Short mmCIF file of C-alpha atoms in Angstrom, two decimals:
data_model
loop_
_atom_site.label_atom_id
_atom_site.label_comp_id
_atom_site.label_asym_id
_atom_site.label_seq_id
_atom_site.Cartn_x
_atom_site.Cartn_y
_atom_site.Cartn_z
CA UNK X 1 -0.02 0.00 -0.02
CA UNK X 2 1.62 3.26 -1.08
CA UNK X 3 -0.89 5.58 0.55
CA UNK X 4 -3.44 4.85 3.21
CA UNK X 5 -5.81 7.66 4.01
CA UNK X 6 -7.70 7.08 7.21
CA UNK X 7 -10.93 8.99 7.95
CA UNK X 8 -9.35 12.34 7.07
CA UNK X 9 -11.33 15.47 8.00
CA UNK X 10 -10.38 19.11 7.61
CA UNK X 11 -12.60 21.77 9.04
CA UNK X 12 -12.39 25.49 8.24
CA UNK X 13 -14.53 27.24 10.80
CA UNK X 14 -17.93 25.56 10.50
CA UNK X 15 -17.32 24.31 6.99
CA UNK X 16 -15.90 20.86 6.49
CA UNK X 17 -13.72 21.03 3.42
CA UNK X 18 -12.87 17.34 3.67
CA UNK X 19 -15.28 15.18 5.46
CA UNK X 20 -14.16 11.78 6.75
CA UNK X 21 -12.39 10.52 3.63
CA UNK X 22 -10.82 7.12 3.62
CA UNK X 23 -9.15 5.25 0.76
CA UNK X 24 -6.11 3.29 -0.11
CA UNK X 25 -3.86 3.55 -3.13
CA UNK X 26 -1.64 0.69 -4.25
CA UNK X 27 1.96 1.19 -5.35
CA UNK X 28 2.17 1.88 -9.07
CA UNK X 29 -1.42 3.09 -9.44
CA UNK X 30 -2.27 6.32 -11.23
CA UNK X 31 -5.26 7.77 -9.40
CA UNK X 32 -7.30 10.75 -10.53
CA UNK X 33 -9.19 12.97 -8.12
CA UNK X 34 -12.12 14.33 -9.89
CA UNK X 35 -14.53 16.85 -8.54
CA UNK X 36 -16.11 20.26 -9.10
CA UNK X 37 -14.27 23.34 -7.88
CA UNK X 38 -14.15 23.51 -4.11
CA UNK X 39 -14.85 19.81 -3.61
CA UNK X 40 -11.84 19.28 -1.37
CA UNK X 41 -9.37 17.82 -3.89
CA UNK X 42 -6.53 20.33 -3.12
CA UNK X 43 -7.21 20.29 0.60
CA UNK X 44 -6.82 16.49 0.56
CA UNK X 45 -3.62 16.78 -1.36
CA UNK X 46 -2.29 19.49 0.96
CA UNK X 47 -2.84 17.23 3.96
CA UNK X 48 -1.13 14.23 2.28
CA UNK X 49 1.87 16.38 1.49
CA UNK X 50 2.14 17.68 5.07
CA UNK X 51 1.33 21.30 4.09
CA UNK X 52 -1.50 21.38 6.59
CA UNK X 53 -2.49 19.08 9.37
CA UNK X 54 -5.86 17.39 9.28
CA UNK X 55 -8.48 18.23 11.92
CA UNK X 56 -8.82 14.52 12.52
CA UNK X 57 -7.57 11.41 10.84
CA UNK X 58 -4.22 10.33 9.56
CA UNK X 59 -2.38 9.44 6.33
CA UNK X 60 0.36 6.92 5.93
CA UNK X 61 2.67 7.28 2.95
CA UNK X 62 4.73 4.12 2.43
CA UNK X 63 4.21 3.41 6.08
CA UNK X 64 5.11 6.82 7.47
CA UNK X 65 2.53 8.95 9.22
CA UNK X 66 1.99 12.59 8.22
CA UNK X 67 1.45 13.50 11.87
CA UNK X 68 4.54 11.97 13.43
CA UNK X 69 7.06 11.44 10.55
CA UNK X 70 6.40 14.51 8.43
CA UNK X 71 9.99 14.81 7.28
CA UNK X 72 10.22 11.22 5.93
CA UNK X 73 6.77 11.60 4.30
CA UNK X 74 7.94 14.80 2.57
CA UNK X 75 11.02 13.01 1.26
CA UNK X 76 8.90 10.23 -0.35
CA UNK X 77 6.58 12.61 -2.08
CA UNK X 78 7.10 14.88 -5.11
CA UNK X 79 4.52 17.64 -5.08
CA UNK X 80 3.34 20.01 -7.78
CA UNK X 81 0.93 22.47 -6.09
CA UNK X 82 -1.99 24.11 -7.77
CA UNK X 83 -1.03 27.12 -9.92
CA UNK X 84 2.58 25.80 -9.89
CA UNK X 85 4.31 28.39 -7.69
CA UNK X 86 7.97 28.80 -8.58
CA UNK X 87 10.78 31.19 -7.73
CA UNK X 88 10.60 33.43 -10.77
CA UNK X 89 13.96 35.06 -10.30
CA UNK X 90 15.97 31.82 -10.20
CA UNK X 91 17.60 30.13 -13.21
CA UNK X 92 16.16 26.70 -13.91
CA UNK X 93 19.30 24.70 -13.09
CA UNK X 94 19.85 26.56 -9.83
CA UNK X 95 16.29 25.98 -8.83
CA UNK X 96 16.52 22.24 -9.56
CA UNK X 97 19.76 22.05 -7.65
CA UNK X 98 18.13 23.79 -4.68
CA UNK X 99 15.17 21.31 -4.77
CA UNK X 100 17.50 18.38 -4.93
CA UNK X 101 19.66 19.59 -2.07
CA UNK X 102 16.68 20.32 0.16
CA UNK X 103 15.19 16.90 -0.56
CA UNK X 104 18.46 15.31 0.54
CA UNK X 105 19.80 14.05 -2.76
CA UNK X 106 23.48 13.18 -2.23
CA UNK X 107 25.94 15.77 -3.69
CA UNK X 108 27.50 13.34 -6.14
CA UNK X 109 24.17 12.43 -7.67
CA UNK X 110 22.75 15.95 -8.07
CA UNK X 111 24.34 16.76 -11.52
CA UNK X 112 23.10 13.54 -13.07
CA UNK X 113 19.63 13.97 -11.54
CA UNK X 114 19.46 17.54 -12.94
CA UNK X 115 20.56 16.40 -16.36
CA UNK X 116 18.03 13.55 -16.30
CA UNK X 117 15.18 15.87 -15.37
CA UNK X 118 16.06 18.45 -18.00
CA UNK X 119 16.08 15.69 -20.53
CA UNK X 120 12.88 14.03 -19.46
CA UNK X 121 10.87 17.23 -19.09
CA UNK X 122 12.20 18.59 -22.41
CA UNK X 123 13.81 21.65 -20.90
CA UNK X 124 17.12 21.40 -22.73
CA UNK X 125 16.57 24.38 -25.02
CA UNK X 126 15.60 26.66 -22.16
CA UNK X 127 17.85 25.47 -19.34
CA UNK X 128 19.87 28.70 -18.96
CA UNK X 129 16.94 30.95 -18.64
CA UNK X 130 15.40 32.31 -15.48
CA UNK X 131 12.09 30.68 -14.61
CA UNK X 132 10.35 34.07 -14.91
CA UNK X 133 11.22 34.22 -18.62
CA UNK X 134 9.56 30.89 -19.40
CA UNK X 135 6.13 30.42 -20.93
CA UNK X 136 3.52 28.72 -18.87
CA UNK X 137 4.00 25.32 -20.42
CA UNK X 138 7.71 25.38 -19.71
CA UNK X 139 7.08 26.56 -16.14
CA UNK X 140 4.82 23.61 -15.68
CA UNK X 141 7.64 21.34 -16.80
CA UNK X 142 9.94 22.96 -14.39
CA UNK X 143 7.35 22.28 -11.67
CA UNK X 144 7.23 18.64 -12.67
CA UNK X 145 11.00 18.43 -12.80
CA UNK X 146 11.36 19.80 -9.29
CA UNK X 147 8.74 17.34 -8.04
CA UNK X 148 10.59 14.34 -9.54
CA UNK X 149 14.16 15.51 -8.86
CA UNK X 150 14.65 13.24 -5.79
CA UNK X 151 13.07 10.28 -7.50
CA UNK X 152 10.12 10.03 -5.05
CA UNK X 153 7.97 6.97 -4.74
CA UNK X 154 4.80 8.99 -4.81
CA UNK X 155 3.95 11.95 -7.12
CA UNK X 156 1.14 14.29 -6.24
CA UNK X 157 0.10 16.71 -8.97
CA UNK X 158 -2.62 19.26 -8.37
CA UNK X 159 -4.17 20.16 -11.68
CA UNK X 160 -1.01 19.54 -13.71
CA UNK X 161 -2.44 20.66 -17.07
CA UNK X 162 -4.37 23.80 -16.32
CA UNK X 163 -3.57 26.64 -18.61
CA UNK X 164 -1.55 24.62 -21.11
CA UNK X 165 -2.22 24.54 -24.86
CA UNK X 166 -3.59 21.31 -26.33
CA UNK X 167 -0.11 20.12 -27.56
CA UNK X 168 1.41 20.69 -24.16
CA UNK X 169 -1.49 18.96 -22.48
CA UNK X 170 -0.89 15.86 -24.61
CA UNK X 171 2.88 15.95 -23.81
CA UNK X 172 2.34 16.36 -20.02
CA UNK X 173 -0.21 13.59 -20.06
CA UNK X 174 2.20 11.35 -21.83
CA UNK X 175 4.88 12.22 -19.28
CA UNK X 176 2.49 11.36 -16.46
CA UNK X 177 1.59 8.08 -18.07
CA UNK X 178 5.22 7.17 -18.43
CA UNK X 179 5.80 8.08 -14.80
CA UNK X 180 2.87 5.93 -13.73
CA UNK X 181 4.67 2.84 -14.93
CA UNK X 182 7.14 3.03 -12.07
CA UNK X 183 5.56 5.38 -9.53
CA UNK X 184 2.39 6.00 -7.63
CA UNK X 185 0.74 9.06 -9.04
CA UNK X 186 -2.16 11.10 -7.65
CA UNK X 187 -3.43 13.86 -9.86
CA UNK X 188 -6.42 16.10 -9.50
CA UNK X 189 -8.48 17.63 -12.20
CA UNK X 190 -11.90 18.84 -13.14
CA UNK X 191 -11.31 17.87 -16.76
CA UNK X 192 -12.92 14.49 -17.28
CA UNK X 193 -11.23 13.48 -20.47
CA UNK X 194 -7.84 14.08 -18.87
CA UNK X 195 -8.56 11.81 -15.93
CA UNK X 196 -9.93 9.24 -18.29
CA UNK X 197 -6.92 9.36 -20.51
CA UNK X 198 -4.29 9.10 -17.80
CA UNK X 199 -5.65 7.35 -14.74
CA UNK X 200 -6.19 3.68 -13.86
CA UNK X 201 -8.56 4.66 -11.17
CA UNK X 202 -10.87 7.58 -10.53
CA UNK X 203 -12.04 8.94 -7.21
CA UNK X 204 -14.86 11.36 -7.59
CA UNK X 205 -14.99 13.81 -4.70
CA UNK X 206 -17.90 16.09 -3.97
CA UNK X 207 -18.48 18.33 -0.92
CA UNK X 208 -15.64 16.78 0.93
CA UNK X 209 -16.71 13.19 0.46
CA UNK X 210 -15.86 10.40 -1.98
CA UNK X 211 -18.93 9.69 -4.01
CA UNK X 212 -17.44 7.17 -6.48
CA UNK X 213 -14.34 5.02 -6.73
CA UNK X 214 -13.29 2.82 -9.61
CA UNK X 215 -11.86 2.69 -13.11
CA UNK X 216 -13.58 4.76 -15.78
CA UNK X 217 -15.22 1.64 -17.19
CA UNK X 218 -16.70 0.51 -13.89
CA UNK X 219 -17.97 4.01 -13.15
CA UNK X 220 -19.64 4.17 -16.50
CA UNK X 221 -21.18 0.76 -16.11
CA UNK X 222 -22.50 1.55 -12.62
CA UNK X 223 -24.11 4.65 -13.90
CA UNK X 224 -25.47 3.07 -17.01
CA UNK X 225 -27.29 0.11 -15.49
CA UNK X 226 -29.78 -0.39 -18.30
CA UNK X 227 -29.02 -0.64 -22.01
CA UNK X 228 -30.10 2.29 -24.09
CA UNK X 229 -30.36 2.00 -27.91
CA UNK X 230 -31.11 4.48 -30.68
CA UNK X 231 -32.82 2.76 -33.58
CA UNK X 232 -34.38 3.80 -36.90
CA UNK X 233 -36.71 1.49 -38.81
CA UNK X 234 -38.25 1.81 -42.24
CA UNK X 235 -41.49 -0.03 -42.63
CA UNK X 236 -45.27 -0.04 -42.44
CA UNK X 237 -47.40 -0.34 -39.31
CA UNK X 238 -47.20 0.95 -35.74
CA UNK X 239 -43.55 0.38 -34.89
CA UNK X 240 -43.70 1.94 -31.50
CA UNK X 241 -46.44 -0.36 -30.33
CA UNK X 242 -44.63 -3.45 -31.66
CA UNK X 243 -41.45 -2.38 -29.93
CA UNK X 244 -43.26 -2.04 -26.59
CA UNK X 245 -44.59 -5.58 -27.00
CA UNK X 246 -41.07 -6.98 -26.92
CA UNK X 247 -40.23 -8.78 -23.69
CA UNK X 248 -36.96 -7.05 -23.05
CA UNK X 249 -38.08 -3.48 -23.71
CA UNK X 250 -39.06 -1.25 -20.92
CA UNK X 251 -39.56 2.17 -22.44
CA UNK X 252 -39.69 3.61 -25.98
CA UNK X 253 -39.57 7.20 -26.92
CA UNK X 254 -39.84 8.57 -30.40
CA UNK X 255 -36.98 10.77 -31.66
CA UNK X 256 -38.47 13.81 -33.23
CA UNK X 257 -35.68 14.59 -35.68
CA UNK X 258 -35.62 11.14 -37.16
CA UNK X 259 -38.29 9.54 -39.27
CA UNK X 260 -39.36 6.43 -37.36
CA UNK X 261 -36.49 6.87 -34.95
CA UNK X 262 -36.75 5.70 -31.37
CA UNK X 263 -34.73 5.45 -28.28
CA UNK X 264 -35.30 2.18 -26.54
CA UNK X 265 -34.47 1.39 -22.99
CA UNK X 266 -34.15 -2.26 -22.08
CA UNK X 267 -35.16 -3.88 -18.87
CA UNK X 268 -32.35 -4.32 -16.26
CA UNK X 269 -29.77 -6.94 -17.29
CA UNK X 270 -31.48 -7.59 -20.65
CA UNK X 271 -30.43 -6.74 -24.13
CA UNK X 272 -33.09 -6.07 -26.69
CA UNK X 273 -30.78 -5.90 -29.75
CA UNK X 274 -31.56 -9.41 -31.02
CA UNK X 275 -35.30 -9.11 -30.41
CA UNK X 276 -35.46 -5.86 -32.33
CA UNK X 277 -33.66 -7.41 -35.18
CA UNK X 278 -35.86 -10.46 -35.23
CA UNK X 279 -38.95 -8.25 -35.12
CA UNK X 280 -37.76 -6.35 -38.18
CA UNK X 281 -37.13 -9.61 -40.03
CA UNK X 282 -40.58 -11.01 -39.24
CA UNK X 283 -42.27 -7.85 -40.29
CA UNK X 284 -40.03 -7.29 -43.33
CA UNK X 285 -38.88 -3.94 -42.07
CA UNK X 286 -35.52 -2.47 -42.73
CA UNK X 287 -33.35 -1.70 -39.76
CA UNK X 288 -31.56 1.57 -40.72
CA UNK X 289 -29.76 2.24 -37.48
CA UNK X 290 -29.12 0.60 -34.15
CA UNK X 291 -26.54 2.24 -31.91
CA UNK X 292 -25.81 1.72 -28.25
CA UNK X 293 -25.84 4.91 -26.32
CA UNK X 294 -22.81 4.90 -24.03
CA UNK X 295 -23.06 6.88 -20.81
CA UNK X 296 -20.30 9.38 -20.88
CA UNK X 297 -18.12 10.06 -17.88
CA UNK X 298 -19.54 13.60 -18.00
CA UNK X 299 -22.97 12.21 -17.23
CA UNK X 300 -21.62 10.03 -14.39
CA UNK X 301 -19.83 13.03 -12.98
CA UNK X 302 -22.88 15.31 -13.32
CA UNK X 303 -25.18 12.81 -11.73
CA UNK X 304 -22.93 12.24 -8.76
CA UNK X 305 -21.98 15.86 -8.06
CA UNK X 306 -25.23 17.61 -8.68
CA UNK E 1 22.05 22.26 10.04
CA UNK E 2 22.96 21.61 6.40
CA UNK E 3 19.35 22.15 5.41
CA UNK E 4 19.49 25.59 7.07
CA UNK E 5 22.60 26.39 5.03
CA UNK E 6 20.88 25.31 1.81
CA UNK E 7 18.01 27.74 2.48
CA UNK E 8 20.50 30.45 3.45
CA UNK E 9 22.52 29.97 0.27
CA UNK E 10 19.34 30.25 -1.88
CA UNK E 11 18.19 33.42 -0.13
CA UNK E 12 21.67 34.95 -0.33
CA UNK E 13 21.98 34.32 -4.06
CA UNK E 14 18.46 35.79 -4.38
CA UNK E 15 19.72 38.97 -2.78
CA UNK E 16 22.63 39.26 -5.08
CA UNK E 17 20.70 38.23 -8.24
CA UNK E 18 17.98 40.79 -7.61
CA UNK E 19 20.05 43.90 -6.85
CA UNK E 20 18.71 44.10 -3.31
CA UNK E 21 22.14 43.36 -1.88
CA UNK E 22 23.92 45.98 -3.99
CA UNK E 23 21.40 48.69 -3.45
CA UNK E 24 21.39 48.02 0.33
CA UNK E 25 25.17 47.98 0.58
CA UNK E 26 25.69 51.09 -1.53
CA UNK E 27 22.98 53.09 0.30
CA UNK E 28 24.31 51.99 3.65
CA UNK E 29 27.93 52.92 2.79
CA UNK E 30 26.80 56.13 1.17
CA UNK E 31 24.78 57.27 4.15
CA UNK E 32 27.14 56.16 6.89
CA UNK E 33 30.16 57.35 4.92
CA UNK E 34 28.89 60.84 4.28
CA UNK E 35 27.76 61.43 7.82
CA UNK E 36 30.92 59.90 9.30
CA UNK E 37 33.31 61.86 7.12
CA UNK E 38 31.65 64.78 5.38
CA UNK E 39 28.54 66.26 6.97
CA UNK E 40 27.32 67.27 10.40
CA UNK E 41 29.32 66.39 13.49
CA UNK E 42 31.77 64.21 11.53
CA UNK E 43 34.98 62.63 12.76
CA UNK E 44 36.99 65.72 11.98
CA UNK E 45 34.68 68.05 13.84
CA UNK E 46 34.85 65.81 16.92
CA UNK E 47 38.55 65.56 16.56
CA UNK E 48 38.82 62.16 18.26
CA UNK E 49 40.06 58.96 16.68
CA UNK E 50 36.88 57.00 17.41
CA UNK E 51 34.13 55.45 15.37
CA UNK E 52 31.32 56.71 17.62
CA UNK E 53 29.93 58.90 14.85
CA UNK E 54 29.76 55.87 12.55
CA UNK E 55 27.90 53.83 15.19
CA UNK E 56 25.36 56.61 15.59
CA UNK E 57 24.65 56.70 11.86
CA UNK E 58 24.65 52.92 11.52
CA UNK E 59 22.27 52.67 14.49
CA UNK E 60 19.62 54.58 12.55
CA UNK E 61 20.35 53.46 9.04
CA UNK E 62 20.18 49.78 9.98
CA UNK E 63 16.90 50.46 11.66
CA UNK E 64 15.46 51.54 8.35
CA UNK E 65 17.33 49.22 5.95
CA UNK E 66 16.74 45.95 7.67
CA UNK E 67 12.92 46.01 7.41
CA UNK E 68 13.43 46.73 3.70
CA UNK E 69 15.43 43.52 3.43
CA UNK E 70 13.24 41.35 5.54
CA UNK E 71 9.89 42.56 4.30
CA UNK E 72 9.81 40.26 1.32
CA UNK E 73 11.32 37.16 3.00
CA UNK E 74 8.10 35.43 3.90
CA UNK E 75 5.36 37.86 2.68
CA UNK E 76 6.37 37.25 -0.92
CA UNK E 77 6.36 33.52 -0.51
CA UNK E 78 2.96 33.73 1.05
CA UNK E 79 1.74 35.79 -1.85
CA UNK E 80 3.15 33.70 -4.71
CA UNK E 81 2.46 30.42 -2.99
CA UNK E 82 6.06 29.23 -3.11
CA UNK E 83 5.82 28.82 0.66
CA UNK E 84 3.77 25.74 -0.03
CA UNK E 85 6.47 24.37 -2.24
CA UNK E 86 9.13 25.09 0.44
CA UNK E 87 7.18 23.65 3.34
CA UNK E 88 6.37 20.42 1.51
CA UNK E 89 10.04 19.79 0.87
CA UNK E 90 11.94 17.81 3.51
CA UNK E 91 12.68 20.74 5.79
CA UNK E 92 11.14 21.79 9.07
CA UNK E 93 9.58 25.17 9.72
CA UNK E 94 12.35 26.12 12.09
CA UNK E 95 15.00 25.34 9.47
CA UNK E 96 13.23 27.61 7.01
CA UNK E 97 13.07 30.44 9.53
CA UNK E 98 16.65 30.01 10.65
CA UNK E 99 17.86 29.83 7.06
CA UNK E 100 16.15 33.06 6.12
CA UNK E 101 17.41 34.76 9.31
CA UNK E 102 20.98 33.76 8.61
CA UNK E 103 20.81 34.93 5.02
CA UNK E 104 19.71 38.42 6.17
CA UNK E 105 22.28 38.54 8.89
CA UNK E 106 25.06 37.54 6.46
CA UNK E 107 24.02 40.32 4.09
CA UNK E 108 24.18 42.88 6.94
CA UNK E 109 27.53 41.58 8.08
CA UNK E 110 28.85 41.90 4.56
CA UNK E 111 27.64 45.52 4.56
CA UNK E 112 29.32 46.12 7.90
CA UNK E 113 32.53 44.55 6.71
CA UNK E 114 32.60 47.07 3.87
CA UNK E 115 33.01 49.76 6.50
CA UNK E 116 36.32 48.32 7.74
CA UNK E 117 38.24 50.96 5.71
CA UNK E 118 36.67 53.58 8.12
CA UNK E 119 38.42 51.84 10.97
CA UNK E 120 41.66 51.63 9.08
CA UNK E 121 41.46 55.34 8.17
CA UNK E 122 40.65 56.41 11.73
CA UNK E 123 43.46 54.25 13.11
CA UNK E 124 45.87 56.16 10.88
CA UNK E 125 44.60 59.46 12.38
CA UNK E 126 45.22 58.51 15.96
CA UNK E 127 45.07 55.87 18.59
CA UNK E 128 41.82 53.95 18.35
CA UNK E 129 40.49 51.95 21.25
CA UNK E 130 40.38 48.51 19.60
CA UNK E 131 38.18 47.11 22.31
CA UNK E 132 35.48 49.68 21.68
CA UNK E 133 35.67 49.03 17.93
CA UNK E 134 35.17 45.29 18.36
CA UNK E 135 32.44 45.90 20.92
CA UNK E 136 30.78 48.48 18.61
CA UNK E 137 30.72 46.18 15.58
CA UNK E 138 29.56 43.30 17.76
CA UNK E 139 26.70 45.41 19.07
CA UNK E 140 25.67 46.47 15.58
CA UNK E 141 25.56 42.81 14.49
CA UNK E 142 23.41 41.88 17.47
CA UNK E 143 21.20 44.92 16.93
CA UNK E 144 20.78 43.81 13.25
CA UNK E 145 19.89 40.36 14.49
CA UNK E 146 17.09 41.83 16.64
CA UNK E 147 15.65 43.91 13.73
CA UNK E 148 15.94 40.98 11.33
CA UNK E 149 14.01 38.69 13.63
CA UNK E 150 11.39 41.35 14.21
CA UNK E 151 11.25 41.96 10.42
CA UNK E 152 10.87 38.24 9.65
CA UNK E 153 8.04 38.07 12.16
CA UNK E 154 6.32 41.05 10.58
CA UNK E 155 6.81 39.48 7.14
CA UNK E 156 5.25 36.24 8.30
CA UNK E 157 2.07 38.09 9.35
CA UNK E 158 1.05 39.25 5.92
CA UNK E 159 1.18 38.78 2.13
CA UNK E 160 1.87 42.37 1.58
CA UNK E 161 5.46 43.55 1.62
CA UNK E 162 4.63 47.17 2.42
CA UNK E 163 2.50 46.15 5.29
CA UNK E 164 5.37 43.95 6.50
CA UNK E 165 7.82 46.84 6.18
CA UNK E 166 5.67 49.25 8.17
CA UNK E 167 4.86 46.72 10.81
CA UNK E 168 8.54 45.90 11.30
CA UNK E 169 9.29 49.61 11.63
CA UNK E 170 6.46 50.17 14.13
CA UNK E 171 7.59 47.23 16.33
CA UNK E 172 11.17 48.33 15.93
CA UNK E 173 10.57 51.96 16.92
CA UNK E 174 9.67 50.90 20.40
CA UNK E 175 13.07 49.35 20.95
CA UNK E 176 14.82 52.02 18.97
CA UNK E 177 13.35 55.05 20.62
CA UNK E 178 10.06 54.84 22.48
CA UNK E 179 11.20 52.64 25.40
CA UNK E 180 13.99 55.13 25.87
CA UNK E 181 11.61 58.08 25.91
CA UNK E 182 9.18 56.32 28.26
CA UNK E 183 12.07 55.21 30.48
CA UNK E 184 13.45 58.73 30.82
CA UNK E 185 10.00 60.04 31.83
CA UNK E 186 9.65 57.57 34.69
CA UNK E 187 11.65 57.07 37.83
CA UNK E 188 12.30 54.06 40.00
CA UNK E 189 11.97 50.43 38.88
CA UNK E 190 9.66 51.25 36.00
CA UNK E 191 12.08 53.71 34.63
CA UNK E 192 14.93 51.23 34.90
CA UNK E 193 12.77 48.58 33.36
CA UNK E 194 12.02 50.66 30.28
CA UNK E 195 15.61 51.79 30.02
CA UNK E 196 16.61 48.16 30.04
CA UNK E 197 14.21 47.40 27.21
CA UNK E 198 15.64 50.17 25.05
CA UNK E 199 18.19 49.09 22.49
CA UNK E 200 20.20 52.26 22.88
CA UNK E 201 21.27 51.53 26.44
CA UNK E 202 22.82 48.20 25.38
CA UNK E 203 24.35 49.41 22.20
CA UNK E 204 25.99 52.27 23.97
CA UNK E 205 27.51 50.20 26.76
CA UNK E 206 28.84 47.67 24.25
CA UNK E 207 30.39 50.26 21.95
CA UNK E 208 32.34 51.49 24.90
CA UNK E 209 34.09 48.14 24.68
CA UNK E 210 32.27 46.60 27.67
CA UNK E 211 30.61 43.41 26.59
CA UNK E 212 28.33 42.55 29.49
CA UNK E 213 26.50 39.25 29.43
CA UNK E 214 23.28 41.12 30.33
CA UNK E 215 23.51 43.07 27.03
CA UNK E 216 24.15 39.89 25.03
CA UNK E 217 21.29 38.07 26.69
CA UNK E 218 19.01 41.08 26.06
CA UNK E 219 19.78 40.94 22.27
CA UNK E 220 19.64 37.16 22.05
CA UNK E 221 16.25 37.04 23.79
CA UNK E 222 14.75 39.51 21.36
CA UNK E 223 16.13 37.45 18.48
CA UNK E 224 14.76 34.27 19.93
CA UNK E 225 11.33 35.72 20.56
CA UNK E 226 11.13 37.07 17.03
CA UNK E 227 12.22 33.81 15.49
CA UNK E 228 9.79 31.84 17.63
CA UNK E 229 6.96 34.20 16.64
CA UNK E 230 7.80 33.71 12.99
CA UNK E 231 7.91 29.95 13.35
CA UNK E 232 4.55 30.02 15.09
CA UNK E 233 3.08 32.08 12.21
CA UNK E 234 4.46 29.59 9.74
CA UNK E 235 2.97 26.63 11.65
CA UNK E 236 -0.35 28.45 11.90
CA UNK E 237 -1.53 26.44 8.94
CA UNK E 238 -1.49 23.38 11.17
CA UNK E 239 -3.85 24.82 13.81
CA UNK E 240 -6.93 22.84 14.21
#
């Protein structure tokens, strides 16, 4: 177990930003925190990284508690805070060296670690500049580089791709995916496609609580429950009535834009695809379209966090 | 300890990268130099081979310059959010505070070292009391330590550098002047008490070349209280 979060609560005045959250993350998992703004994603991350103490509860990172062994927890974690704060007046290389020294990387290893990070994060062309002169995408790379400089077991990235252009987003995602092969990664986002593209597992957080936990496929399935089809049939007779007579069909609704188009909801655990096809054959109708409607992660998210 | 030094090194290179160090040293030398040698009751007017005039100028110029150095130390990190980055690295709050304190102190000591030619010049003019010179510099360093720790504390209270500067000055003015004024208006134990709180009393006795443990303890305790206050403000995020 890389990270064990045990009934974590953070209270600001009367408001509970994080309310009794518990979960476990295995070594090597890439986990996405998903939630609307103000759901408690960042607060949870700040507690795991020892930036603020929880009101109650505890977190163990590779066996070390954030309450009693903060220093060793911090050493195991590479953290990229939200908005990626950096020392703007420092040159990149100096900044990386400072991060490495503070994190206790041995003197002899520092130059090779810096070279490795510059290479991996694609900073080679810019390495002699001050951080303040860099564009946002490059600053983000510097943020990632400083988080990884001491080769931590756990990487915690708070909204790592906000404000980047689409190409940069793809690059950073690829970097995170590569990292996920050897490290435990937690990243937060409110962009669903991003979490879907990079994470093995998704935790949806809303109002300080975990409302869903699982891979994107399981989440989708859970939300979907019943099969939903869009069909279009060409033929004579009352198609809607015949559809309703089928054993597996629960509801039928006509689609206004399509001639003889319907959306058909099947009964739980049943599929009506074959029956619809057979019905068309026996009535000599033409089946023009039959598409399964897949619940998008957006819908899951919206249902859970409304 | 090595972690403290890493922080100190970063802050120091920050001072020198961002002109703060040069501006501070040049202004300090310019002010103290012109009042020691050129204007007012300068060394030549007094006609004594002593650095008392310089101590008097430094006493006031450090009072104004130090808050200008310390004001950004924590307030800026609070504002830009880099404090989060720093705290989540493998350093403790006290190491951060100590590192920043040392960086400021080293900068001030560098500025004071640049005034050594004054001593050399004066010693060419006549017999200088070396004891009082050492005591005088020693008292200026301790005095700077006090104002640095007060300045760091003020800087940790806010995200705004100007507020931090003004707060540091308004805490400092009590030690610099007001306790002295209050003390001279009172008699008996209260008068003595306020006189003891005033920085001037201690600086003067030390720059006569008398290094009394009471003076040293006085300065060290102000430094300690300031640093503790700063650390408490940094740890405030952990309050439940």
